[in-house]
């Protein structure tokens, strides 16, 4: 199964289930969770069933493309189900069938792994899902976002498509994966990965980054006051990415670290609070819509 | 509803959940048994025993021989005193009428009985009890909701919290469903089998049929049975190729609670990976994949492992297991080669970017403190140049591996990797060993480091941590000790118990505190830190002595005495007391030794201030020969005791105290210490204080409990 086909099949499965298929969010994020499709929508009483690919950047995780599994830029397949359905684990296992993994033929384990994102003030409880010993999915029941209790609780299912594809294609390096049409992951992303590594670790102008952080931070705080939640949140995400870059450059001392994280959390929390306030003022519009989800008969 | 109910029946509860963390399970099952037992007793439902079983997906409790009806109860309710119940004409008062009404009887049905407080009104009520089915249905929802876990969650649109989402509840009293509901989850007789091997729900006719039905559905409910299956299977698979599995309790326990039915396979990896340090391979297998490593008869790591799995085609699972393990090894190999591009010493400056604790600075700050503390200790121990240099070098390098990629990936290998890398960087063997050893004992029950340099660094590192955290106000509370301070204190005590020449605890703490002060860390002043740490250390010394079988009162006596807080001294003196307590003279000694202590205490209560200072005794004020005799004994013994104490010669001191005993008793027999003459009294008290100081060198004898 090619990388692109894996993603198609996940898209198709979750669309059949009743999820909206969204497109990747266009601001740099460290994980699919940070897209407003998850961070903001996890809050409040409105139902929300979506799935999307999210390109994710974690500058400090780069290994100059020399490690077969670690990249500073990779993809996540993110599913949000709110409220979490009672049969959510069964549905998830069904999705594995859709990508050619017959659960009964493999050892699938749910190994405790709670999740926390200090920059978002978010935390959840859940598992890593193991397939024959390899972590293929992060499964989380969100408990808090922006320091606000999630009610109802959503289930977040985050697949690692590269890892899954390596298993399916029996490849030992992400770079050897066939993306599609005989073209490999390396053909698509190798050069960018390498260049970003040099930039992130050696070249990024830290003076500029510090200035940008301040500017974005100030702007986010200003804008959220006016009620413009989404632009303010994008600016908070910018701060988060810049912080990650500075961290990769080794420019943030251990003592400063906590205060930067706190500053980003403050921005994110303000956005979360304002988002909830605005949705409430609008009467939580999605509560009026009927959003039916469930496995179609053909998938049962 | 039911036909003929048996008098006693089995009750079965199964709480079906999504995969519960393995680490929660033992505690949760124990808690379930305790809560059930408490609830049933409270509700007068007798039972023979409660058995709990469980897998990651279910918590199961059997109550054997449960009464199906509450036992009846006769209760006597006391009302007002008789004199308040009737007026002068003998008519019932409002008090009596009100009491009768409140119990639902007529005033004439109220009885009167004599009590120690006089005659009172009583009503006897009879409670026939209710069927267990009703009581269970009412109490189980709260019982389930009241269960606690190390961490809980909410899920879906529900308000309740549990360790993981509850998906079904089975509750049967004999053949009857105990009907209740918790936020839309209704109890029933339906259970489910193995998630993959028997996913279909099935009905359970009666508790007795349940375990077999589960077995048919590929679930082994009893953790002990799963454990035995894993141990047997792993051993058999290993033996088949002439190897032995390395099965540690923690990992075994985790595997027991990661599967509903254990399956086992043997996997292998290319021998070329054995070039990586064995601890790295072991850690990748154990911590990351939860595999049992295999060793040959010499204990050398073999290129294979045993994997416990829940389900699947063995060939596919093995292929996947081997693939992921090799990927881990490749990762480790990558880190290994990257790390080895520079010598260990070059990692030290990187510690300046790694926090030890927000207010206590970085790991580089800690390293600097350890270097200074090492200098001091080496001087105190009068070490030669080689030993001193080795300690200083080890202190400099001991945290360096925390900056390596390998330790970031395999945190439990801290120290072990330091040793490997130190050896590869041609550091002396004593330095490399000390780096690994300074984290020992790594787990409760492990032996302490055996090398002097490793022991020194192990003590200093922990003292530094303890002083820092306690200085910031972090103290272990109840069962909460997030920074492992108790364990750190226990390790210090365990090592120092065998070190006669080390500085005292108070000195070690002061040195560490000085280092923090020089780095301007915001610690509480030494006088505030010392007593808190003393409490922490003394509790560990107590525990250590209890393990050595020393009587509790003698532990208290040893800890209450002594002229300083050398751990070695405490331990030796406690062991001496324990030995001496077996002898016939011991009681007489203790009785004599407490005489000065008691009178000094009484004097202090009256506001007097005796001082244990020989120069404050004036022999001209003595009136009786017994005073001269005691004075002579104290003068003779004091300088000798000071030398003997430093040399830890407690047994000799104990023998010499017989002289003091002989002088103390006559004084008490012939002299009135608390005389009205202030000068005479002060002089005698000072003399006794000097004698008491000698007794106190060994113990606080007042703590000794004498059986007769």
JSON list of C-alpha atoms in Angstrom, two decimals, chain A residues 63 66-67 69-70 83-86 88-90 93 103-114 125-127 130 132-134 141 143 149-153 163 166-167 170-172 247 250-252 254-255 258, chain B residues 18-19 21 24 151-159 161 164-165 167 195-196 255 258-259 288-290 308-313 316-317 319-321 323-324 327 331 334-335 338 341 352-355 358 362 405 409:
[
{"chain": "A", "resi": 63, "resn": "UNK", "atom": "CA", "xyz": [18.33, 14.28, 12.77]},
{"chain": "A", "resi": 66, "resn": "UNK", "atom": "CA", "xyz": [20.19, 10.41, 9.04]},
{"chain": "A", "resi": 67, "resn": "UNK", "atom": "CA", "xyz": [17.81, 8.59, 11.36]},
{"chain": "A", "resi": 69, "resn": "UNK", "atom": "CA", "xyz": [12.45, 7.21, 11.78]},
{"chain": "A", "resi": 70, "resn": "UNK", "atom": "CA", "xyz": [12.97, 10.71, 13.12]},
{"chain": "A", "resi": 83, "resn": "UNK", "atom": "CA", "xyz": [-18.64, 13.27, 22.15]},
{"chain": "A", "resi": 84, "resn": "UNK", "atom": "CA", "xyz": [-16.59, 10.08, 22.19]},
{"chain": "A", "resi": 85, "resn": "UNK", "atom": "CA", "xyz": [-18.89, 7.25, 21.07]},
{"chain": "A", "resi": 86, "resn": "UNK", "atom": "CA", "xyz": [-19.30, 4.23, 23.35]},
{"chain": "A", "resi": 88, "resn": "UNK", "atom": "CA", "xyz": [-15.02, 4.14, 19.77]},
{"chain": "A", "resi": 89, "resn": "UNK", "atom": "CA", "xyz": [-12.38, 1.44, 20.28]},
{"chain": "A", "resi": 90, "resn": "UNK", "atom": "CA", "xyz": [-14.27, -0.98, 18.03]},
{"chain": "A", "resi": 93, "resn": "UNK", "atom": "CA", "xyz": [-10.07, -1.29, 15.14]},
{"chain": "A", "resi": 103, "resn": "UNK", "atom": "CA", "xyz": [-6.80, -6.98, 13.93]},
{"chain": "A", "resi": 104, "resn": "UNK", "atom": "CA", "xyz": [-7.37, -10.64, 14.74]},
{"chain": "A", "resi": 105, "resn": "UNK", "atom": "CA", "xyz": [-4.15, -11.65, 12.95]},
{"chain": "A", "resi": 106, "resn": "UNK", "atom": "CA", "xyz": [-1.97, -9.29, 14.94]},
{"chain": "A", "resi": 107, "resn": "UNK", "atom": "CA", "xyz": [-1.15, -8.45, 18.51]},
{"chain": "A", "resi": 108, "resn": "UNK", "atom": "CA", "xyz": [-2.90, -5.19, 19.22]},
{"chain": "A", "resi": 109, "resn": "UNK", "atom": "CA", "xyz": [-2.40, -3.68, 22.65]},
{"chain": "A", "resi": 110, "resn": "UNK", "atom": "CA", "xyz": [-3.57, -0.62, 24.41]},
{"chain": "A", "resi": 111, "resn": "UNK", "atom": "CA", "xyz": [-0.68, 0.56, 26.55]},
{"chain": "A", "resi": 112, "resn": "UNK", "atom": "CA", "xyz": [-1.30, 3.35, 29.03]},
{"chain": "A", "resi": 113, "resn": "UNK", "atom": "CA", "xyz": [0.01, 6.68, 27.82]},
{"chain": "A", "resi": 114, "resn": "UNK", "atom": "CA", "xyz": [-1.46, 9.90, 29.07]},
{"chain": "A", "resi": 125, "resn": "UNK", "atom": "CA", "xyz": [-5.92, 10.18, 29.26]},
{"chain": "A", "resi": 126, "resn": "UNK", "atom": "CA", "xyz": [-5.44, 7.27, 26.93]},
{"chain": "A", "resi": 127, "resn": "UNK", "atom": "CA", "xyz": [-3.13, 4.80, 25.31]},
{"chain": "A", "resi": 130, "resn": "UNK", "atom": "CA", "xyz": [0.74, -1.14, 19.66]},
{"chain": "A", "resi": 132, "resn": "UNK", "atom": "CA", "xyz": [3.04, -6.27, 17.24]},
{"chain": "A", "resi": 133, "resn": "UNK", "atom": "CA", "xyz": [5.08, -4.03, 19.49]},
{"chain": "A", "resi": 134, "resn": "UNK", "atom": "CA", "xyz": [5.16, -0.93, 17.29]},
{"chain": "A", "resi": 141, "resn": "UNK", "atom": "CA", "xyz": [-9.80, 11.11, 25.78]},
{"chain": "A", "resi": 143, "resn": "UNK", "atom": "CA", "xyz": [-9.96, 16.10, 29.62]},
{"chain": "A", "resi": 149, "resn": "UNK", "atom": "CA", "xyz": [-12.64, 21.11, 31.25]},
{"chain": "A", "resi": 150, "resn": "UNK", "atom": "CA", "xyz": [-13.90, 19.37, 28.12]},
{"chain": "A", "resi": 151, "resn": "UNK", "atom": "CA", "xyz": [-17.57, 18.57, 28.44]},
{"chain": "A", "resi": 152, "resn": "UNK", "atom": "CA", "xyz": [-18.49, 16.44, 26.62]},
{"chain": "A", "resi": 153, "resn": "UNK", "atom": "CA", "xyz": [-15.20, 14.66, 26.18]},
{"chain": "A", "resi": 163, "resn": "UNK", "atom": "CA", "xyz": [5.05, 4.26, 10.82]},
{"chain": "A", "resi": 166, "resn": "UNK", "atom": "CA", "xyz": [6.64, 1.25, 7.01]},
{"chain": "A", "resi": 167, "resn": "UNK", "atom": "CA", "xyz": [4.94, -1.75, 8.58]},
{"chain": "A", "resi": 170, "resn": "UNK", "atom": "CA", "xyz": [8.01, -3.72, 5.34]},
{"chain": "A", "resi": 171, "resn": "UNK", "atom": "CA", "xyz": [10.51, -0.91, 5.01]},
{"chain": "A", "resi": 172, "resn": "UNK", "atom": "CA", "xyz": [13.17, -0.06, 7.57]},
{"chain": "A", "resi": 247, "resn": "UNK", "atom": "CA", "xyz": [14.69, 25.65, 21.38]},
{"chain": "A", "resi": 250, "resn": "UNK", "atom": "CA", "xyz": [19.66, 26.04, 21.86]},
{"chain": "A", "resi": 251, "resn": "UNK", "atom": "CA", "xyz": [18.82, 29.67, 22.48]},
{"chain": "A", "resi": 252, "resn": "UNK", "atom": "CA", "xyz": [16.38, 29.22, 25.31]},
{"chain": "A", "resi": 254, "resn": "UNK", "atom": "CA", "xyz": [16.34, 26.02, 30.94]},
{"chain": "A", "resi": 255, "resn": "UNK", "atom": "CA", "xyz": [15.16, 28.71, 33.27]},
{"chain": "A", "resi": 258, "resn": "UNK", "atom": "CA", "xyz": [9.05, 27.46, 31.53]},
{"chain": "B", "resi": 18, "resn": "UNK", "atom": "CA", "xyz": [-11.60, -0.34, 28.09]},
{"chain": "B", "resi": 19, "resn": "UNK", "atom": "CA", "xyz": [-8.01, -1.38, 28.65]},
{"chain": "B", "resi": 21, "resn": "UNK", "atom": "CA", "xyz": [-3.42, 0.56, 32.82]},
{"chain": "B", "resi": 24, "resn": "UNK", "atom": "CA", "xyz": [-3.61, 0.19, 38.28]},
{"chain": "B", "resi": 151, "resn": "UNK", "atom": "CA", "xyz": [-5.61, 8.86, 37.63]},
{"chain": "B", "resi": 152, "resn": "UNK", "atom": "CA", "xyz": [-9.20, 9.04, 36.43]},
{"chain": "B", "resi": 153, "resn": "UNK", "atom": "CA", "xyz": [-10.96, 10.26, 33.32]},
{"chain": "B", "resi": 154, "resn": "UNK", "atom": "CA", "xyz": [-14.36, 11.31, 32.05]},
{"chain": "B", "resi": 155, "resn": "UNK", "atom": "CA", "xyz": [-15.58, 10.09, 28.69]},
{"chain": "B", "resi": 156, "resn": "UNK", "atom": "CA", "xyz": [-18.35, 10.82, 26.21]},
{"chain": "B", "resi": 157, "resn": "UNK", "atom": "CA", "xyz": [-21.05, 13.02, 27.67]},
{"chain": "B", "resi": 158, "resn": "UNK", "atom": "CA", "xyz": [-20.94, 11.35, 31.08]},
{"chain": "B", "resi": 159, "resn": "UNK", "atom": "CA", "xyz": [-20.05, 13.03, 34.37]},
{"chain": "B", "resi": 161, "resn": "UNK", "atom": "CA", "xyz": [-14.96, 9.30, 36.60]},
{"chain": "B", "resi": 164, "resn": "UNK", "atom": "CA", "xyz": [-10.88, 3.89, 32.04]},
{"chain": "B", "resi": 165, "resn": "UNK", "atom": "CA", "xyz": [-14.33, 4.03, 30.40]},
{"chain": "B", "resi": 167, "resn": "UNK", "atom": "CA", "xyz": [-18.47, -0.41, 28.86]},
{"chain": "B", "resi": 195, "resn": "UNK", "atom": "CA", "xyz": [-11.48, -8.51, 22.31]},
{"chain": "B", "resi": 196, "resn": "UNK", "atom": "CA", "xyz": [-10.11, -10.27, 19.23]},
{"chain": "B", "resi": 255, "resn": "UNK", "atom": "CA", "xyz": [2.75, -8.43, 31.12]},
{"chain": "B", "resi": 258, "resn": "UNK", "atom": "CA", "xyz": [-1.45, -6.38, 29.45]},
{"chain": "B", "resi": 259, "resn": "UNK", "atom": "CA", "xyz": [-3.11, -9.54, 28.19]},
{"chain": "B", "resi": 288, "resn": "UNK", "atom": "CA", "xyz": [10.31, -0.35, 25.28]},
{"chain": "B", "resi": 289, "resn": "UNK", "atom": "CA", "xyz": [8.93, -3.66, 24.12]},
{"chain": "B", "resi": 290, "resn": "UNK", "atom": "CA", "xyz": [8.23, -5.45, 27.40]},
{"chain": "B", "resi": 308, "resn": "UNK", "atom": "CA", "xyz": [4.11, -12.18, 25.59]},
{"chain": "B", "resi": 309, "resn": "UNK", "atom": "CA", "xyz": [1.23, -11.31, 23.31]},
{"chain": "B", "resi": 310, "resn": "UNK", "atom": "CA", "xyz": [-2.51, -11.12, 23.57]},
{"chain": "B", "resi": 311, "resn": "UNK", "atom": "CA", "xyz": [-3.52, -12.33, 20.18]},
{"chain": "B", "resi": 312, "resn": "UNK", "atom": "CA", "xyz": [-2.52, -12.90, 16.61]},
{"chain": "B", "resi": 313, "resn": "UNK", "atom": "CA", "xyz": [-0.85, -15.14, 14.11]},
{"chain": "B", "resi": 316, "resn": "UNK", "atom": "CA", "xyz": [3.09, -12.15, 11.98]},
{"chain": "B", "resi": 317, "resn": "UNK", "atom": "CA", "xyz": [3.51, -11.11, 15.59]},
{"chain": "B", "resi": 319, "resn": "UNK", "atom": "CA", "xyz": [7.91, -10.68, 12.44]},
{"chain": "B", "resi": 320, "resn": "UNK", "atom": "CA", "xyz": [6.50, -7.42, 13.83]},
{"chain": "B", "resi": 321, "resn": "UNK", "atom": "CA", "xyz": [8.25, -7.84, 17.18]},
{"chain": "B", "resi": 323, "resn": "UNK", "atom": "CA", "xyz": [11.12, -5.60, 13.14]},
{"chain": "B", "resi": 324, "resn": "UNK", "atom": "CA", "xyz": [10.37, -3.11, 15.88]},
{"chain": "B", "resi": 327, "resn": "UNK", "atom": "CA", "xyz": [14.38, -0.55, 14.60]},
{"chain": "B", "resi": 331, "resn": "UNK", "atom": "CA", "xyz": [18.03, 3.89, 16.77]},
{"chain": "B", "resi": 334, "resn": "UNK", "atom": "CA", "xyz": [22.67, 5.66, 15.77]},
{"chain": "B", "resi": 335, "resn": "UNK", "atom": "CA", "xyz": [22.76, 7.43, 19.15]},
{"chain": "B", "resi": 338, "resn": "UNK", "atom": "CA", "xyz": [26.72, 9.96, 17.43]},
{"chain": "B", "resi": 341, "resn": "UNK", "atom": "CA", "xyz": [32.01, 11.18, 18.30]},
{"chain": "B", "resi": 352, "resn": "UNK", "atom": "CA", "xyz": [24.29, 23.95, 31.68]},
{"chain": "B", "resi": 353, "resn": "UNK", "atom": "CA", "xyz": [21.21, 23.75, 29.45]},
{"chain": "B", "resi": 354, "resn": "UNK", "atom": "CA", "xyz": [19.53, 21.07, 31.49]},
{"chain": "B", "resi": 355, "resn": "UNK", "atom": "CA", "xyz": [17.54, 21.95, 34.53]},
{"chain": "B", "resi": 358, "resn": "UNK", "atom": "CA", "xyz": [13.86, 25.41, 38.60]},
{"chain": "B", "resi": 362, "resn": "UNK", "atom": "CA", "xyz": [21.03, 23.36, 36.14]},
{"chain": "B", "resi": 405, "resn": "UNK", "atom": "CA", "xyz": [21.29, 11.10, 23.11]},
{"chain": "B", "resi": 409, "resn": "UNK", "atom": "CA", "xyz": [16.30, 7.85, 24.69]}
]
